[in-house]
Amino acid sequence: MATPPLNPDRIVSEALALLAEEGLDKVTLRKLAARLDVQAMSLYWHLENKDELYRRMSRAVFTDCLNSIPECASWQMWLKAFGLELWRAQHEVRDAARLIFGARQSGAALQELAERIVAPLMAFGIDAGSAMKMQSSVQAMITGWTGFDQSFGEELEHIVPVKATMEDSLDALIAGWETILARQSCSIANEGRAETALPS
């Protein structure tokens, strides 16, 4: 069977396999080239450098999260599913949190990824600015809990049930956004009534 042609998708897939087996510190272009049975220099036809490899790997992890979210009836359900998928990925993908922080996303790539993440929230009628804050707050909270869990492990579990508390925190965060959105809606309605009441 012929070897599939070398392309960015194949490189990233092999890099994620290497990550799972040996950890982020071992994901080097030289080792990746050896696994792909190509010269290291040939990777530069498809990747600018190691930073681009990390960016593509990070985007692949996020894409998997988004594709795994089921159809949701409300933005609250979607935001919780997004948080739980992030938690899953950050625990199933070895060194995922380090990969995400180590991936120096370019402005255009970061904007493209952010727009894809907020699109489902905007489909529920949430404005772009609020949607961006909402998904960012979920990412920050989940990644923080992942850091706690992976840094302290069993010791932390003796103090607080990590996964259950993470889910409680996620529910509280979503409830907080419900309050903020309701306040914004009330403020807009009050402004509209005030404008209507102005004498002509």
mmCIF file of C-alpha atoms in Angstrom:
data_model
loop_
_atom_site.group_PDB
_atom_site.id
_atom_site.type_symbol
_atom_site.label_atom_id
_atom_site.label_comp_id
_atom_site.label_asym_id
_atom_site.label_seq_id
_atom_site.Cartn_x
_atom_site.Cartn_y
_atom_site.Cartn_z
ATOM 1 C CA MET A 1 0.000 0.000 0.000
ATOM 2 C CA ALA A 2 1.388 3.376 -1.028
ATOM 3 C CA THR A 3 2.466 5.789 1.694
ATOM 4 C CA PRO A 4 0.048 8.743 1.842
ATOM 5 C CA PRO A 5 1.565 12.016 0.641
ATOM 6 C CA LEU A 6 3.105 14.325 3.186
ATOM 7 C CA ASN A 7 0.826 17.241 4.081
ATOM 8 C CA PRO A 8 0.057 19.361 7.164
ATOM 9 C CA ASP A 9 -2.824 17.131 8.290
ATOM 10 C CA ARG A 10 -0.677 13.996 8.201
ATOM 11 C CA ILE A 11 2.149 15.770 10.019
ATOM 12 C CA VAL A 12 -0.187 17.032 12.762
ATOM 13 C CA SER A 13 -1.798 13.613 13.153
ATOM 14 C CA GLU A 14 1.609 12.004 13.640
ATOM 15 C CA ALA A 15 2.678 14.798 15.995
ATOM 16 C CA LEU A 16 -0.387 14.182 18.187
ATOM 17 C CA ALA A 17 0.427 10.462 18.224
ATOM 18 C CA LEU A 18 3.985 11.289 19.294
ATOM 19 C CA LEU A 19 2.605 13.637 21.961
ATOM 20 C CA ALA A 20 0.414 10.855 23.352
ATOM 21 C CA GLU A 21 3.319 8.412 23.487
ATOM 22 C CA GLU A 22 6.193 10.561 24.722
ATOM 23 C CA GLY A 23 4.913 13.961 25.874
ATOM 24 C CA LEU A 24 5.334 17.492 24.574
ATOM 25 C CA ASP A 25 9.061 17.760 25.307
ATOM 26 C CA LYS A 26 9.722 14.927 22.859
ATOM 27 C CA VAL A 27 7.721 16.465 20.005
ATOM 28 C CA THR A 28 10.590 17.691 17.845
ATOM 29 C CA LEU A 29 10.729 18.114 14.092
ATOM 30 C CA ARG A 30 13.669 15.698 13.908
ATOM 31 C CA LYS A 31 11.826 12.941 15.779
ATOM 32 C CA LEU A 32 8.639 13.640 13.834
ATOM 33 C CA ALA A 33 10.510 13.344 10.533
ATOM 34 C CA ALA A 34 11.924 9.987 11.612
ATOM 35 C CA ARG A 35 8.437 8.685 12.399
ATOM 36 C CA LEU A 36 7.192 9.881 9.028
ATOM 37 C CA ASP A 37 10.269 8.383 7.334
ATOM 38 C CA VAL A 38 11.214 11.664 5.681
ATOM 39 C CA GLN A 39 14.088 14.108 5.943
ATOM 40 C CA ALA A 40 13.578 16.775 8.600
ATOM 41 C CA MET A 41 14.064 19.521 6.025
ATOM 42 C CA SER A 42 11.089 18.236 4.021
ATOM 43 C CA LEU A 43 8.785 19.232 6.887
ATOM 44 C CA TYR A 44 9.630 22.867 6.221
ATOM 45 C CA TRP A 45 7.774 22.648 2.917
ATOM 46 C CA HIS A 46 4.618 22.304 5.002
ATOM 47 C CA LEU A 47 5.451 24.019 8.308
ATOM 48 C CA GLU A 48 7.275 27.262 8.897
ATOM 49 C CA ASN A 49 8.745 26.108 12.216
ATOM 50 C CA LYS A 50 7.996 24.279 15.467
ATOM 51 C CA ASP A 51 5.711 27.103 16.607
ATOM 52 C CA GLU A 52 3.472 26.503 13.603
ATOM 53 C CA LEU A 53 3.399 22.793 14.420
ATOM 54 C CA TYR A 54 2.240 23.592 17.962
ATOM 55 C CA ARG A 55 -0.377 26.008 16.606
ATOM 56 C CA ARG A 56 -1.768 23.374 14.275
ATOM 57 C CA MET A 57 -1.766 20.744 17.018
ATOM 58 C CA SER A 58 -3.582 23.105 19.382
ATOM 59 C CA ARG A 59 -6.182 23.941 16.726
ATOM 60 C CA ALA A 60 -6.701 20.228 16.092
ATOM 61 C CA VAL A 61 -7.452 19.699 19.794
ATOM 62 C CA PHE A 62 -9.944 22.597 19.805
ATOM 63 C CA THR A 63 -11.540 21.391 16.569
ATOM 64 C CA ASP A 64 -12.052 17.952 18.085
ATOM 65 C CA CYS A 65 -13.716 19.585 21.104
ATOM 66 C CA LEU A 66 -16.087 21.605 18.938
ATOM 67 C CA ASN A 67 -16.937 18.653 16.700
ATOM 68 C CA SER A 68 -17.733 16.522 19.758
ATOM 69 C CA ILE A 69 -20.345 18.918 21.157
ATOM 70 C CA PRO A 70 -23.843 17.518 20.532
ATOM 71 C CA GLU A 71 -26.741 19.600 19.276
ATOM 72 C CA CYS A 72 -27.860 21.889 22.104
ATOM 73 C CA ALA A 73 -31.230 23.505 22.765
ATOM 74 C CA SER A 74 -29.827 26.552 24.568
ATOM 75 C CA TRP A 75 -26.640 28.563 24.896
ATOM 76 C CA GLN A 76 -26.354 27.369 28.498
ATOM 77 C CA MET A 77 -26.295 23.751 27.350
ATOM 78 C CA TRP A 78 -23.740 24.555 24.652
ATOM 79 C CA LEU A 79 -21.437 26.459 26.999
ATOM 80 C CA LYS A 80 -21.496 23.609 29.528
ATOM 81 C CA ALA A 81 -20.849 21.027 26.814
ATOM 82 C CA PHE A 82 -17.950 23.152 25.554
ATOM 83 C CA GLY A 83 -16.445 23.262 29.042
ATOM 84 C CA LEU A 84 -16.824 19.513 29.553
ATOM 85 C CA GLU A 85 -15.268 18.775 26.166
ATOM 86 C CA LEU A 86 -12.320 21.019 27.020
ATOM 87 C CA TRP A 87 -11.911 19.131 30.300
ATOM 88 C CA ARG A 88 -12.041 15.795 28.460
ATOM 89 C CA ALA A 89 -9.486 16.893 25.864
ATOM 90 C CA GLN A 90 -7.139 18.374 28.442
ATOM 91 C CA HIS A 91 -7.150 15.057 30.308
ATOM 92 C CA GLU A 92 -7.124 12.701 27.321
ATOM 93 C CA VAL A 93 -4.514 14.597 25.299
ATOM 94 C CA ARG A 94 -1.187 14.371 27.071
ATOM 95 C CA ASP A 95 0.269 17.757 28.050
ATOM 96 C CA ALA A 96 -2.737 19.470 26.427
ATOM 97 C CA ALA A 97 -2.648 22.493 28.731
ATOM 98 C CA ARG A 98 1.069 23.023 28.055
ATOM 99 C CA LEU A 99 0.438 22.655 24.336
ATOM 100 C CA ILE A 100 -2.329 25.276 24.389
ATOM 101 C CA PHE A 101 -0.210 27.759 26.323
ATOM 102 C CA GLY A 102 2.873 26.999 24.251
ATOM 103 C CA ALA A 103 1.137 27.489 20.913
ATOM 104 C CA ARG A 104 1.894 31.068 19.886
ATOM 105 C CA GLN A 105 -1.183 31.713 17.765
ATOM 106 C CA SER A 106 -0.882 34.416 15.128
ATOM 107 C CA GLY A 107 -3.475 37.181 15.193
ATOM 108 C CA ALA A 108 -5.296 35.909 12.103
ATOM 109 C CA ALA A 109 -5.287 32.270 13.243
ATOM 110 C CA LEU A 110 -6.460 33.209 16.730
ATOM 111 C CA GLN A 111 -9.262 35.340 15.307
ATOM 112 C CA GLU A 112 -10.360 32.534 12.987
ATOM 113 C CA LEU A 113 -10.439 29.999 15.821
ATOM 114 C CA ALA A 114 -12.251 32.402 18.156
ATOM 115 C CA GLU A 115 -14.901 33.130 15.519
ATOM 116 C CA ARG A 116 -15.524 29.428 15.068
ATOM 117 C CA ILE A 117 -15.910 28.934 18.818
ATOM 118 C CA VAL A 118 -18.355 31.822 19.304
ATOM 119 C CA ALA A 119 -20.499 31.048 16.235
ATOM 120 C CA PRO A 120 -22.773 28.570 18.097
ATOM 121 C CA LEU A 121 -23.345 31.112 20.891
ATOM 122 C CA MET A 122 -24.182 33.839 18.386
ATOM 123 C CA ALA A 123 -26.686 31.464 16.776
ATOM 124 C CA PHE A 124 -28.627 31.709 20.059
ATOM 125 C CA GLY A 125 -28.793 35.500 19.681
ATOM 126 C CA ILE A 126 -25.820 36.441 21.859
ATOM 127 C CA ASP A 127 -23.782 39.370 20.574
ATOM 128 C CA ALA A 128 -20.216 38.710 19.422
ATOM 129 C CA GLY A 129 -18.562 40.617 22.266
ATOM 130 C CA SER A 130 -20.444 38.768 24.993
ATOM 131 C CA ALA A 131 -19.959 35.419 23.258
ATOM 132 C CA MET A 132 -16.202 35.994 23.117
ATOM 133 C CA LYS A 133 -16.076 36.812 26.837
ATOM 134 C CA MET A 134 -18.224 33.800 27.693
ATOM 135 C CA GLN A 135 -16.163 31.215 25.847
ATOM 136 C CA SER A 136 -12.913 32.787 27.063
ATOM 137 C CA SER A 137 -14.064 32.606 30.680
ATOM 138 C CA VAL A 138 -14.924 28.927 30.259
ATOM 139 C CA GLN A 139 -11.541 28.197 28.685
ATOM 140 C CA ALA A 140 -9.715 30.014 31.477
ATOM 141 C CA MET A 141 -11.645 28.253 34.232
ATOM 142 C CA ILE A 142 -11.353 24.755 32.776
ATOM 143 C CA THR A 143 -7.654 25.166 32.026
ATOM 144 C CA GLY A 144 -7.140 26.416 35.574
ATOM 145 C CA TRP A 145 -8.843 23.356 37.045
ATOM 146 C CA THR A 146 -6.799 21.138 34.739
ATOM 147 C CA GLY A 147 -3.654 22.792 36.041
ATOM 148 C CA PHE A 148 -4.744 22.181 39.640
ATOM 149 C CA ASP A 149 -5.587 18.568 38.886
ATOM 150 C CA GLN A 150 -2.414 17.760 36.982
ATOM 151 C CA SER A 151 -0.148 19.613 39.409
ATOM 152 C CA PHE A 152 -1.510 18.273 42.699
ATOM 153 C CA GLY A 153 -3.394 15.127 41.656
ATOM 154 C CA GLU A 154 -4.351 12.831 44.519
ATOM 155 C CA GLU A 155 -3.330 15.346 47.180
ATOM 156 C CA LEU A 156 -5.916 17.822 45.884
ATOM 157 C CA GLU A 157 -8.556 15.095 45.629
ATOM 158 C CA HIS A 158 -8.282 14.574 49.396
ATOM 159 C CA ILE A 159 -9.206 18.236 49.901
ATOM 160 C CA VAL A 160 -11.882 18.700 47.244
ATOM 161 C CA PRO A 161 -13.511 16.364 44.681
ATOM 162 C CA VAL A 162 -11.865 17.890 41.623
ATOM 163 C CA LYS A 163 -14.147 16.884 38.747
ATOM 164 C CA ALA A 164 -17.363 17.474 40.702
ATOM 165 C CA THR A 165 -16.137 20.879 41.857
ATOM 166 C CA MET A 166 -15.066 21.753 38.331
ATOM 167 C CA GLU A 167 -18.612 21.000 37.137
ATOM 168 C CA ASP A 168 -20.113 23.047 39.986
ATOM 169 C CA SER A 169 -17.799 25.923 39.046
ATOM 170 C CA LEU A 170 -18.871 25.639 35.421
ATOM 171 C CA ASP A 171 -22.549 25.750 36.422
ATOM 172 C CA ALA A 172 -21.882 28.800 38.608
ATOM 173 C CA LEU A 173 -20.042 30.532 35.770
ATOM 174 C CA ILE A 174 -22.925 29.920 33.383
ATOM 175 C CA ALA A 175 -25.418 31.193 35.980
ATOM 176 C CA GLY A 176 -23.283 34.306 36.302
ATOM 177 C CA TRP A 177 -23.462 34.892 32.569
ATOM 178 C CA GLU A 178 -27.240 34.473 32.712
ATOM 179 C CA THR A 179 -27.316 37.311 35.256
ATOM 180 C CA ILE A 180 -25.021 39.521 33.177
ATOM 181 C CA LEU A 181 -27.013 38.983 29.975
ATOM 182 C CA ALA A 182 -30.297 39.650 31.801
ATOM 183 C CA ARG A 183 -28.859 42.882 33.218
ATOM 184 C CA GLN A 184 -27.667 43.954 29.773
ATOM 185 C CA SER A 185 -31.080 43.203 28.287
ATOM 186 C CA CYS A 186 -32.800 45.198 31.033
ATOM 187 C CA SER A 187 -30.434 48.130 30.503
ATOM 188 C CA ILE A 188 -31.116 48.162 26.754
ATOM 189 C CA ALA A 189 -34.875 48.012 27.390
ATOM 190 C CA ASN A 190 -34.670 50.916 29.855
ATOM 191 C CA GLU A 191 -32.684 52.989 27.379
ATOM 192 C CA GLY A 192 -35.302 52.295 24.731
ATOM 193 C CA ARG A 193 -38.118 53.387 27.018
ATOM 194 C CA ALA A 194 -36.209 56.542 27.977
ATOM 195 C CA GLU A 195 -35.715 57.470 24.332
ATOM 196 C CA THR A 196 -39.394 56.848 23.615
ATOM 197 C CA ALA A 197 -40.371 59.099 26.515
ATOM 198 C CA LEU A 198 -38.296 62.048 25.290
ATOM 199 C CA PRO A 199 -40.448 64.967 24.089
ATOM 200 C CA SER A 200 -40.399 65.525 20.351
#
